[in-house]
Amino acid sequence: MLVWPIAANSRPMPRSASGLFSAGHCADGNSDILFRQRGTSATLLWEMDGATSTSIPLPGVPTDWRVVGVGDFNNDDTSDILWRHDNGTVAIWLMNNGHLQTAGFFGVGNDWHVIGVGDLNGDGRDDIFGTTTTAPRPSPK
């Protein structure tokens, strides 16, 4: 659930916003808001400081890519962005204080789907949780 603060100096949430994520994209300890404008390649990060924000436009990404998660994949205390293309390709944008530093791509196929992000093994780096629609199911005993 996203709670939007109302203040005299806050700007309205764009009606065309989709794919909202809240995470600490910048290493200032505040949660920031990442969203895409529905139907366009526009991706925007709002670096939050209480009820005020600074807009950081991110590089445009075609609409067949979707943000499927955010997490700190390289343990630098800054949230990174996890993308998935309609063809199954996954990309991770390693961010630094709201700015793209590097991107990595890997293919997993259309039968795999991201279901979450979190530190599975306790190494301080977030991992990707996935599931597949084609894996054999265990049979009941």
PDB file of N, CA, C and O in Angstrom, residues 4 11 17 21 50 52 58 60 67 76 78 82 86 88 106 114 133 139:
ATOM      1  N   TRP A   4       0.234   8.410   0.264  1.00  0.00           N
ATOM      2  CA  TRP A   4       0.718   9.627  -0.366  1.00  0.00           C
ATOM      3  C   TRP A   4       0.502  10.796   0.571  1.00  0.00           C
ATOM      4  O   TRP A   4      -0.621  11.120   0.927  1.00  0.00           O
ATOM      5  N   ARG A  11       3.135  17.721  -4.983  1.00  0.00           N
ATOM      6  CA  ARG A  11       2.536  17.687  -6.313  1.00  0.00           C
ATOM      7  C   ARG A  11       1.606  16.492  -6.382  1.00  0.00           C
ATOM      8  O   ARG A  11       1.830  15.485  -5.707  1.00  0.00           O
ATOM      9  N   ALA A  17       0.131   7.185 -13.706  1.00  0.00           N
ATOM     10  CA  ALA A  17       1.196   6.416 -13.056  1.00  0.00           C
ATOM     11  C   ALA A  17       0.801   4.950 -12.930  1.00  0.00           C
ATOM     12  O   ALA A  17      -0.336   4.626 -12.648  1.00  0.00           O
ATOM     13  N   PHE A  21       6.529   1.674  -6.943  1.00  0.00           N
ATOM     14  CA  PHE A  21       7.375   0.972  -5.987  1.00  0.00           C
ATOM     15  C   PHE A  21       7.915   1.987  -5.006  1.00  0.00           C
ATOM     16  O   PHE A  21       8.259   3.098  -5.379  1.00  0.00           O
ATOM     17  N   GLY A  50      10.395  13.769   3.491  1.00  0.00           N
ATOM     18  CA  GLY A  50       9.127  14.135   4.115  1.00  0.00           C
ATOM     19  C   GLY A  50       8.055  14.199   3.041  1.00  0.00           C
ATOM     20  O   GLY A  50       7.883  13.279   2.263  1.00  0.00           O
ATOM     21  N   THR A  52       8.051  16.496   0.637  1.00  0.00           N
ATOM     22  CA  THR A  52       8.586  17.127  -0.566  1.00  0.00           C
ATOM     23  C   THR A  52       9.394  16.106  -1.351  1.00  0.00           C
ATOM     24  O   THR A  52       9.878  15.118  -0.817  1.00  0.00           O
ATOM     25  N   LEU A  58      14.529   8.930 -15.262  1.00  0.00           N
ATOM     26  CA  LEU A  58      15.420   7.820 -15.581  1.00  0.00           C
ATOM     27  C   LEU A  58      15.378   7.577 -17.084  1.00  0.00           C
ATOM     28  O   LEU A  58      14.445   8.011 -17.762  1.00  0.00           O
ATOM     29  N   GLY A  60      14.550   6.324 -20.656  1.00  0.00           N
ATOM     30  CA  GLY A  60      13.318   5.742 -21.169  1.00  0.00           C
ATOM     31  C   GLY A  60      13.496   4.261 -21.468  1.00  0.00           C
ATOM     32  O   GLY A  60      14.545   3.822 -21.921  1.00  0.00           O
ATOM     33  N   VAL A  67       8.764  -2.959 -14.627  1.00  0.00           N
ATOM     34  CA  VAL A  67       9.458  -3.043 -13.340  1.00  0.00           C
ATOM     35  C   VAL A  67       8.776  -4.152 -12.548  1.00  0.00           C
ATOM     36  O   VAL A  67       7.568  -4.124 -12.345  1.00  0.00           O
ATOM     37  N   ASP A  76      25.129  -1.908  -1.735  1.00  0.00           N
ATOM     38  CA  ASP A  76      25.686  -0.556  -1.620  1.00  0.00           C
ATOM     39  C   ASP A  76      24.720   0.398  -0.910  1.00  0.00           C
ATOM     40  O   ASP A  76      24.887   1.598  -0.960  1.00  0.00           O
ATOM     41  N   THR A  78      21.773   1.182  -1.696  1.00  0.00           N
ATOM     42  CA  THR A  78      20.924   1.897  -2.641  1.00  0.00           C
ATOM     43  C   THR A  78      20.083   0.865  -3.377  1.00  0.00           C
ATOM     44  O   THR A  78      20.606  -0.145  -3.838  1.00  0.00           O
ATOM     45  N   LEU A  82      14.730  -3.971 -10.865  1.00  0.00           N
ATOM     46  CA  LEU A  82      14.627  -5.235 -11.589  1.00  0.00           C
ATOM     47  C   LEU A  82      13.528  -5.107 -12.648  1.00  0.00           C
ATOM     48  O   LEU A  82      12.394  -4.786 -12.327  1.00  0.00           O
ATOM     49  N   ASP A  86       8.722  -8.651 -21.985  1.00  0.00           N
ATOM     50  CA  ASP A  86       7.662  -9.590 -22.344  1.00  0.00           C
ATOM     51  C   ASP A  86       8.214 -10.904 -22.901  1.00  0.00           C
ATOM     52  O   ASP A  86       7.562 -11.935 -22.830  1.00  0.00           O
ATOM     53  N   GLY A  88      10.761 -12.537 -21.697  1.00  0.00           N
ATOM     54  CA  GLY A  88      11.389 -13.294 -20.621  1.00  0.00           C
ATOM     55  C   GLY A  88      12.746 -12.772 -20.195  1.00  0.00           C
ATOM     56  O   GLY A  88      13.264 -13.177 -19.158  1.00  0.00           O
ATOM     57  N   PHE A 106      19.937 -10.860 -18.513  1.00  0.00           N
ATOM     58  CA  PHE A 106      20.026 -12.306 -18.609  1.00  0.00           C
ATOM     59  C   PHE A 106      18.665 -12.854 -19.005  1.00  0.00           C
ATOM     60  O   PHE A 106      17.630 -12.273 -18.707  1.00  0.00           O
ATOM     61  N   VAL A 114       9.056 -13.554 -11.988  1.00  0.00           N
ATOM     62  CA  VAL A 114       9.561 -13.006 -10.732  1.00  0.00           C
ATOM     63  C   VAL A 114       8.388 -12.875  -9.767  1.00  0.00           C
ATOM     64  O   VAL A 114       7.343 -12.326 -10.121  1.00  0.00           O
ATOM     65  N   THR A 133       6.108 -22.003 -14.720  1.00  0.00           N
ATOM     66  CA  THR A 133       4.827 -22.661 -15.004  1.00  0.00           C
ATOM     67  C   THR A 133       5.036 -24.044 -15.598  1.00  0.00           C
ATOM     68  O   THR A 133       4.086 -24.792 -15.743  1.00  0.00           O
ATOM     69  N   SER A 139       4.266 -35.103  -6.852  1.00  0.00           N
ATOM     70  CA  SER A 139       3.027 -35.877  -6.773  1.00  0.00           C
ATOM     71  C   SER A 139       2.716 -36.169  -5.316  1.00  0.00           C
ATOM     72  O   SER A 139       3.609 -36.432  -4.522  1.00  0.00           O
TER      73      SER A 139
END
